[in-house]
PDB file of C-alpha atoms in Angstrom:
ATOM      1  CA  UNK A  23     -13.702 260.692 274.498  1.00  0.00           C
ATOM      2  CA  UNK A  24     -11.627 262.303 277.230  1.00  0.00           C
ATOM      3  CA  UNK A  25     -10.404 265.752 276.199  1.00  0.00           C
ATOM      4  CA  UNK A  26      -6.853 266.834 277.022  1.00  0.00           C
ATOM      5  CA  UNK A  27      -6.207 270.578 277.132  1.00  0.00           C
ATOM      6  CA  UNK A  28      -2.569 271.607 277.049  1.00  0.00           C
ATOM      7  CA  UNK A  29      -1.022 275.055 277.498  1.00  0.00           C
ATOM      8  CA  UNK A  30       0.805 277.106 276.493  1.00  0.00           C
ATOM      9  CA  UNK A  31       0.784 276.207 272.815  1.00  0.00           C
ATOM     10  CA  UNK A  32       4.117 277.970 272.333  1.00  0.00           C
ATOM     11  CA  UNK A  33       6.782 278.812 274.872  1.00  0.00           C
ATOM     12  CA  UNK A  34       9.878 280.901 274.125  1.00  0.00           C
ATOM     13  CA  UNK A  35      12.846 280.101 276.354  1.00  0.00           C
ATOM     14  CA  UNK A  36      16.625 280.190 276.582  1.00  0.00           C
ATOM     15  CA  UNK A  37      19.165 277.523 277.408  1.00  0.00           C
ATOM     16  CA  UNK A  38      19.298 277.180 281.186  1.00  0.00           C
ATOM     17  CA  UNK A  39      15.689 278.262 281.750  1.00  0.00           C
ATOM     18  CA  UNK A  40      13.150 276.283 283.724  1.00  0.00           C
ATOM     19  CA  UNK A  41       9.986 275.672 281.727  1.00  0.00           C
ATOM     20  CA  UNK A  42       6.639 274.250 282.763  1.00  0.00           C
ATOM     21  CA  UNK A  43       3.878 272.910 280.539  1.00  0.00           C
ATOM     22  CA  UNK A  44       0.396 272.190 281.846  1.00  0.00           C
ATOM     23  CA  UNK A  45      -2.212 269.652 280.850  1.00  0.00           C
ATOM     24  CA  UNK A  46      -5.802 269.325 282.005  1.00  0.00           C
ATOM     25  CA  UNK A  47      -8.020 266.267 281.512  1.00  0.00           C
ATOM     26  CA  UNK A  48     -11.778 266.605 281.043  1.00  0.00           C
ATOM     27  CA  UNK A  49     -12.330 263.903 283.667  1.00  0.00           C
ATOM     28  CA  UNK A  50     -10.399 262.204 286.446  1.00  0.00           C
ATOM     29  CA  UNK A  51      -7.739 259.963 284.924  1.00  0.00           C
ATOM     30  CA  UNK A  52      -5.877 259.192 288.162  1.00  0.00           C
ATOM     31  CA  UNK A  53      -2.118 259.000 287.547  1.00  0.00           C
ATOM     32  CA  UNK A  54      -2.535 257.702 283.993  1.00  0.00           C
ATOM     33  CA  UNK A  55      -0.894 260.494 282.051  1.00  0.00           C
ATOM     34  CA  UNK A  56       2.105 260.339 279.744  1.00  0.00           C
ATOM     35  CA  UNK A  57       4.349 263.029 278.263  1.00  0.00           C
ATOM     36  CA  UNK A  58       6.116 262.810 274.913  1.00  0.00           C
ATOM     37  CA  UNK A  59       8.717 264.845 273.099  1.00  0.00           C
ATOM     38  CA  UNK A  60       8.544 265.117 269.326  1.00  0.00           C
ATOM     39  CA  UNK A  61      10.986 266.591 266.861  1.00  0.00           C
ATOM     40  CA  UNK A  62      10.155 267.338 263.195  1.00  0.00           C
ATOM     41  CA  UNK A  63       9.932 264.255 261.018  1.00  0.00           C
ATOM     42  CA  UNK A  64      10.305 261.893 263.971  1.00  0.00           C
ATOM     43  CA  UNK A  65       7.949 259.669 265.924  1.00  0.00           C
ATOM     44  CA  UNK A  66       7.122 260.845 269.448  1.00  0.00           C
ATOM     45  CA  UNK A  67       9.444 259.785 272.247  1.00  0.00           C
ATOM     46  CA  UNK A  68       7.976 258.775 275.605  1.00  0.00           C
ATOM     47  CA  UNK A  69       9.487 260.805 278.449  1.00  0.00           C
ATOM     48  CA  UNK A  70       7.220 260.207 281.422  1.00  0.00           C
ATOM     49  CA  UNK A  71       4.479 257.713 282.241  1.00  0.00           C
ATOM     50  CA  UNK A  72       2.058 257.503 285.161  1.00  0.00           C
ATOM     51  CA  UNK A  73       2.329 261.293 285.525  1.00  0.00           C
ATOM     52  CA  UNK A  74       5.757 261.254 287.173  1.00  0.00           C
ATOM     53  CA  UNK A  75       7.717 258.108 286.259  1.00  0.00           C
ATOM     54  CA  UNK A  76      10.739 258.971 284.153  1.00  0.00           C
ATOM     55  CA  UNK A  77      11.446 256.546 281.330  1.00  0.00           C
ATOM     56  CA  UNK A  78      14.833 254.845 281.063  1.00  0.00           C
ATOM     57  CA  UNK A  79      17.580 257.090 279.703  1.00  0.00           C
ATOM     58  CA  UNK A  80      15.474 260.248 279.955  1.00  0.00           C
ATOM     59  CA  UNK A  81      17.528 262.991 281.624  1.00  0.00           C
ATOM     60  CA  UNK A  82      16.612 263.844 285.200  1.00  0.00           C
ATOM     61  CA  UNK A  83      16.019 267.511 284.280  1.00  0.00           C
ATOM     62  CA  UNK A  84      12.601 266.312 283.079  1.00  0.00           C
ATOM     63  CA  UNK A  85       9.956 265.804 285.737  1.00  0.00           C
ATOM     64  CA  UNK A  86       6.211 265.304 285.839  1.00  0.00           C
ATOM     65  CA  UNK A  87       3.628 265.973 288.484  1.00  0.00           C
ATOM     66  CA  UNK A  88      -0.090 265.798 289.079  1.00  0.00           C
ATOM     67  CA  UNK A  89      -3.038 263.451 289.303  1.00  0.00           C
ATOM     68  CA  UNK A  90      -6.735 263.478 288.603  1.00  0.00           C
ATOM     69  CA  UNK A  91      -7.254 266.263 286.083  1.00  0.00           C
ATOM     70  CA  UNK A  92      -4.248 268.592 286.503  1.00  0.00           C
ATOM     71  CA  UNK A  93      -0.729 267.712 285.374  1.00  0.00           C
ATOM     72  CA  UNK A  94       2.544 269.471 284.655  1.00  0.00           C
ATOM     73  CA  UNK A  95       5.776 268.729 282.830  1.00  0.00           C
ATOM     74  CA  UNK A  96       8.833 270.664 284.013  1.00  0.00           C
ATOM     75  CA  UNK A  97      12.195 270.900 282.312  1.00  0.00           C
ATOM     76  CA  UNK A  98      14.904 272.203 284.623  1.00  0.00           C
ATOM     77  CA  UNK A  99      17.884 273.911 283.007  1.00  0.00           C
ATOM     78  CA  UNK A 100      16.719 273.683 279.397  1.00  0.00           C
ATOM     79  CA  UNK A 101      19.316 272.200 277.049  1.00  0.00           C
ATOM     80  CA  UNK A 102      19.727 272.792 273.282  1.00  0.00           C
ATOM     81  CA  UNK A 103      18.374 269.297 272.574  1.00  0.00           C
ATOM     82  CA  UNK A 104      15.135 270.109 274.438  1.00  0.00           C
ATOM     83  CA  UNK A 105      13.765 272.547 271.859  1.00  0.00           C
ATOM     84  CA  UNK A 106      10.913 270.446 270.529  1.00  0.00           C
ATOM     85  CA  UNK A 107       7.169 269.951 270.825  1.00  0.00           C
ATOM     86  CA  UNK A 108       5.709 268.217 273.873  1.00  0.00           C
ATOM     87  CA  UNK A 109       2.411 266.374 274.129  1.00  0.00           C
ATOM     88  CA  UNK A 110       0.428 265.039 277.047  1.00  0.00           C
ATOM     89  CA  UNK A 111      -1.555 261.860 276.480  1.00  0.00           C
ATOM     90  CA  UNK A 112      -4.194 259.619 277.936  1.00  0.00           C
ATOM     91  CA  UNK A 113      -5.625 257.849 274.926  1.00  0.00           C
ATOM     92  CA  UNK A 114      -6.245 261.276 273.369  1.00  0.00           C
ATOM     93  CA  UNK A 115      -3.512 263.877 273.077  1.00  0.00           C
ATOM     94  CA  UNK A 116      -3.159 267.449 274.157  1.00  0.00           C
ATOM     95  CA  UNK A 117      -2.721 270.019 271.393  1.00  0.00           C
ATOM     96  CA  UNK A 118       1.023 270.212 271.930  1.00  0.00           C
ATOM     97  CA  UNK A 119       3.407 272.796 273.372  1.00  0.00           C
ATOM     98  CA  UNK A 120       6.251 273.975 271.186  1.00  0.00           C
ATOM     99  CA  UNK A 121       9.349 275.066 273.118  1.00  0.00           C
ATOM    100  CA  UNK A 122      11.229 277.469 270.887  1.00  0.00           C
ATOM    101  CA  UNK A 123      14.359 279.563 271.190  1.00  0.00           C
ATOM    102  CA  UNK A 124      13.737 283.006 272.660  1.00  0.00           C
TER     103      UNK A 124
ATOM    104  CA  UNK B   5      14.289 244.705 271.072  1.00  0.00           C
ATOM    105  CA  UNK B   6      10.761 245.873 270.308  1.00  0.00           C
ATOM    106  CA  UNK B   7      10.221 246.794 266.691  1.00  0.00           C
ATOM    107  CA  UNK B   8       7.129 248.070 264.879  1.00  0.00           C
ATOM    108  CA  UNK B   9       7.568 248.053 261.111  1.00  0.00           C
ATOM    109  CA  UNK B  10       4.901 249.909 259.139  1.00  0.00           C
ATOM    110  CA  UNK B  11       3.909 249.636 255.518  1.00  0.00           C
ATOM    111  CA  UNK B  12       5.192 252.131 252.996  1.00  0.00           C
ATOM    112  CA  UNK B  13       3.778 255.456 251.790  1.00  0.00           C
ATOM    113  CA  UNK B  14       0.472 255.434 249.983  1.00  0.00           C
ATOM    114  CA  UNK B  15      -1.499 257.681 247.665  1.00  0.00           C
ATOM    115  CA  UNK B  16      -5.280 257.429 247.694  1.00  0.00           C
ATOM    116  CA  UNK B  17      -8.063 259.079 245.737  1.00  0.00           C
ATOM    117  CA  UNK B  18     -10.917 260.701 247.654  1.00  0.00           C
ATOM    118  CA  UNK B  19     -13.598 258.175 248.557  1.00  0.00           C
ATOM    119  CA  UNK B  20     -11.204 255.233 248.631  1.00  0.00           C
ATOM    120  CA  UNK B  21     -10.102 253.264 251.695  1.00  0.00           C
ATOM    121  CA  UNK B  22      -6.623 253.438 253.185  1.00  0.00           C
ATOM    122  CA  UNK B  23      -4.925 250.462 254.816  1.00  0.00           C
ATOM    123  CA  UNK B  24      -1.796 250.622 256.923  1.00  0.00           C
ATOM    124  CA  UNK B  25      -0.066 247.615 258.435  1.00  0.00           C
ATOM    125  CA  UNK B  26       2.180 247.398 261.497  1.00  0.00           C
ATOM    126  CA  UNK B  27       4.376 244.311 261.943  1.00  0.00           C
ATOM    127  CA  UNK B  28       5.379 243.854 265.597  1.00  0.00           C
ATOM    128  CA  UNK B  29       8.361 241.927 266.928  1.00  0.00           C
ATOM    129  CA  UNK B  30      10.453 241.635 270.055  1.00  0.00           C
ATOM    130  CA  UNK B  31       7.630 241.207 272.571  1.00  0.00           C
ATOM    131  CA  UNK B  32       4.570 239.076 273.289  1.00  0.00           C
ATOM    132  CA  UNK B  33       2.114 240.475 270.761  1.00  0.00           C
ATOM    133  CA  UNK B  34      -1.073 239.559 272.635  1.00  0.00           C
ATOM    134  CA  UNK B  35       0.026 241.196 275.896  1.00  0.00           C
ATOM    135  CA  UNK B  36      -0.134 244.825 274.781  1.00  0.00           C
ATOM    136  CA  UNK B  37      -2.563 247.178 273.138  1.00  0.00           C
ATOM    137  CA  UNK B  38      -1.727 248.679 269.762  1.00  0.00           C
ATOM    138  CA  UNK B  39      -2.890 252.221 269.182  1.00  0.00           C
ATOM    139  CA  UNK B  40      -3.031 254.219 265.978  1.00  0.00           C
ATOM    140  CA  UNK B  41      -2.202 257.901 265.907  1.00  0.00           C
ATOM    141  CA  UNK B  42      -2.057 260.288 262.989  1.00  0.00           C
ATOM    142  CA  UNK B  43      -0.444 263.643 262.383  1.00  0.00           C
ATOM    143  CA  UNK B  44      -1.585 265.940 259.610  1.00  0.00           C
ATOM    144  CA  UNK B  45       1.001 268.305 258.084  1.00  0.00           C
ATOM    145  CA  UNK B  46       2.047 270.898 260.647  1.00  0.00           C
ATOM    146  CA  UNK B  47      -0.491 269.653 263.180  1.00  0.00           C
ATOM    147  CA  UNK B  48      -0.462 267.802 266.485  1.00  0.00           C
ATOM    148  CA  UNK B  49      -0.969 264.158 267.301  1.00  0.00           C
ATOM    149  CA  UNK B  50      -4.465 262.770 266.874  1.00  0.00           C
ATOM    150  CA  UNK B  51      -5.530 259.504 268.491  1.00  0.00           C
ATOM    151  CA  UNK B  52      -7.444 257.337 266.010  1.00  0.00           C
ATOM    152  CA  UNK B  53      -8.066 254.362 268.280  1.00  0.00           C
ATOM    153  CA  UNK B  54      -6.622 251.334 270.027  1.00  0.00           C
ATOM    154  CA  UNK B  55      -7.033 247.587 270.045  1.00  0.00           C
ATOM    155  CA  UNK B  56      -6.050 244.730 272.289  1.00  0.00           C
ATOM    156  CA  UNK B  57      -4.753 241.747 270.285  1.00  0.00           C
ATOM    157  CA  UNK B  58      -5.795 239.619 273.258  1.00  0.00           C
ATOM    158  CA  UNK B  59      -9.521 240.117 272.760  1.00  0.00           C
ATOM    159  CA  UNK B  60      -9.757 242.175 269.547  1.00  0.00           C
ATOM    160  CA  UNK B  61     -12.017 244.697 271.283  1.00  0.00           C
ATOM    161  CA  UNK B  62     -11.392 248.067 269.635  1.00  0.00           C
ATOM    162  CA  UNK B  63     -11.659 251.495 271.223  1.00  0.00           C
ATOM    163  CA  UNK B  64     -12.154 254.088 268.487  1.00  0.00           C
ATOM    164  CA  UNK B  65     -12.085 257.862 268.795  1.00  0.00           C
ATOM    165  CA  UNK B  66     -15.621 259.192 268.326  1.00  0.00           C
ATOM    166  CA  UNK B  67     -14.523 261.232 265.335  1.00  0.00           C
ATOM    167  CA  UNK B  68     -13.729 258.087 263.350  1.00  0.00           C
ATOM    168  CA  UNK B  69     -16.607 255.842 264.453  1.00  0.00           C
ATOM    169  CA  UNK B  70     -18.252 254.236 261.435  1.00  0.00           C
ATOM    170  CA  UNK B  71     -15.276 254.857 259.200  1.00  0.00           C
ATOM    171  CA  UNK B  72     -12.431 253.043 260.930  1.00  0.00           C
ATOM    172  CA  UNK B  73     -11.627 249.397 261.502  1.00  0.00           C
ATOM    173  CA  UNK B  74      -8.665 248.092 263.465  1.00  0.00           C
ATOM    174  CA  UNK B  75      -7.703 244.449 263.447  1.00  0.00           C
ATOM    175  CA  UNK B  76      -4.804 242.243 264.441  1.00  0.00           C
ATOM    176  CA  UNK B  77      -3.485 238.966 263.082  1.00  0.00           C
ATOM    177  CA  UNK B  78      -1.810 237.094 265.916  1.00  0.00           C
ATOM    178  CA  UNK B  79       0.035 234.429 263.845  1.00  0.00           C
ATOM    179  CA  UNK B  80       1.837 237.152 261.877  1.00  0.00           C
ATOM    180  CA  UNK B  81       1.936 239.640 264.816  1.00  0.00           C
ATOM    181  CA  UNK B  82       0.578 242.330 262.532  1.00  0.00           C
ATOM    182  CA  UNK B  83      -1.931 245.084 263.242  1.00  0.00           C
ATOM    183  CA  UNK B  84      -3.994 246.771 260.559  1.00  0.00           C
ATOM    184  CA  UNK B  85      -5.746 250.105 260.267  1.00  0.00           C
ATOM    185  CA  UNK B  86      -8.417 250.636 257.645  1.00  0.00           C
ATOM    186  CA  UNK B  87     -10.050 254.038 257.157  1.00  0.00           C
ATOM    187  CA  UNK B  88     -12.894 254.253 254.656  1.00  0.00           C
ATOM    188  CA  UNK B  89     -14.193 257.088 252.504  1.00  0.00           C
ATOM    189  CA  UNK B  90     -11.050 259.193 252.825  1.00  0.00           C
ATOM    190  CA  UNK B  91     -10.864 262.885 252.000  1.00  0.00           C
ATOM    191  CA  UNK B  92      -7.983 265.316 251.754  1.00  0.00           C
ATOM    192  CA  UNK B  93      -8.387 265.882 255.513  1.00  0.00           C
ATOM    193  CA  UNK B  94      -7.113 262.345 256.047  1.00  0.00           C
ATOM    194  CA  UNK B  95      -3.733 263.213 254.537  1.00  0.00           C
ATOM    195  CA  UNK B  96      -1.344 262.550 257.397  1.00  0.00           C
ATOM    196  CA  UNK B  97       1.462 260.439 258.772  1.00  0.00           C
ATOM    197  CA  UNK B  98      -0.105 257.424 260.468  1.00  0.00           C
ATOM    198  CA  UNK B  99       1.726 255.819 263.399  1.00  0.00           C
ATOM    199  CA  UNK B 100       1.172 252.581 265.260  1.00  0.00           C
ATOM    200  CA  UNK B 101       2.444 252.324 268.818  1.00  0.00           C
ATOM    201  CA  UNK B 102       2.639 249.675 271.531  1.00  0.00           C
ATOM    202  CA  UNK B 103       0.620 250.748 274.554  1.00  0.00           C
ATOM    203  CA  UNK B 104       1.296 249.411 278.021  1.00  0.00           C
ATOM    204  CA  UNK B 105      -2.329 248.886 278.979  1.00  0.00           C
ATOM    205  CA  UNK B 106      -5.894 250.103 279.058  1.00  0.00           C
ATOM    206  CA  UNK B 107      -5.249 252.417 282.036  1.00  0.00           C
ATOM    207  CA  UNK B 108      -1.538 253.128 281.565  1.00  0.00           C
ATOM    208  CA  UNK B 109      -1.851 254.248 277.952  1.00  0.00           C
ATOM    209  CA  UNK B 110       1.774 255.321 277.665  1.00  0.00           C
ATOM    210  CA  UNK B 111       3.462 254.130 274.479  1.00  0.00           C
ATOM    211  CA  UNK B 112       7.190 253.399 274.734  1.00  0.00           C
ATOM    212  CA  UNK B 113       7.518 252.020 271.204  1.00  0.00           C
ATOM    213  CA  UNK B 114       6.407 253.513 267.899  1.00  0.00           C
ATOM    214  CA  UNK B 115       6.485 252.571 264.265  1.00  0.00           C
ATOM    215  CA  UNK B 116       8.369 254.746 261.816  1.00  0.00           C
ATOM    216  CA  UNK B 117       5.166 256.283 260.463  1.00  0.00           C
ATOM    217  CA  UNK B 118       3.380 255.864 257.144  1.00  0.00           C
ATOM    218  CA  UNK B 119       2.697 258.870 254.939  1.00  0.00           C
ATOM    219  CA  UNK B 120      -0.756 258.667 253.398  1.00  0.00           C
ATOM    220  CA  UNK B 121      -1.705 261.310 250.875  1.00  0.00           C
ATOM    221  CA  UNK B 122      -5.266 261.718 249.647  1.00  0.00           C
ATOM    222  CA  UNK B 123      -5.464 263.521 246.337  1.00  0.00           C
ATOM    223  CA  UNK B 124      -7.372 263.283 243.097  1.00  0.00           C
TER     224      UNK B 124
END
């Protein structure tokens, strides 16, 4: 199985901050990486597919970058609704990055 | 719209088999992979495996090989997950999700989740 390594596991931030989460694949996966947001008790929500393609109705403050084995998710101007856990995914999932209030 | 309706919560004794169903609607069932993901209490998402209803060829996570079976029933557009010989470590919320493809494994649609508890 491909291993996805995600960091940091926890990130403390304030409303208005720019945050970046990283994800590394154990082998070249091309552009085939997705990012999800999950809130407690809810199913994950797809934010970005193919490393950088924003899903419909996802705010433009979210952006994704990367290819091969190195990927990033950036949230510009963090909003109150963005405090959640984020996962990268290509078949297997990264360990998750919890964005919490500083 | 796309809908994935999962079976209800379940309680299993250690050593038993769990079975979760996922009824799909709103899209062409045979055109998309279904993947199964689980989430233990307070933990992250864990990929269990995926299956194409088109050819019924499963792709299981190594961790579950020998213990998991995924199937689909095209006439009823339903996917099934069976996990044998469960232990308390298998206590989790199990999700099914519609996956765009074998390479683009992004999943825009998810079931509501099924809580499975393993306890004697």
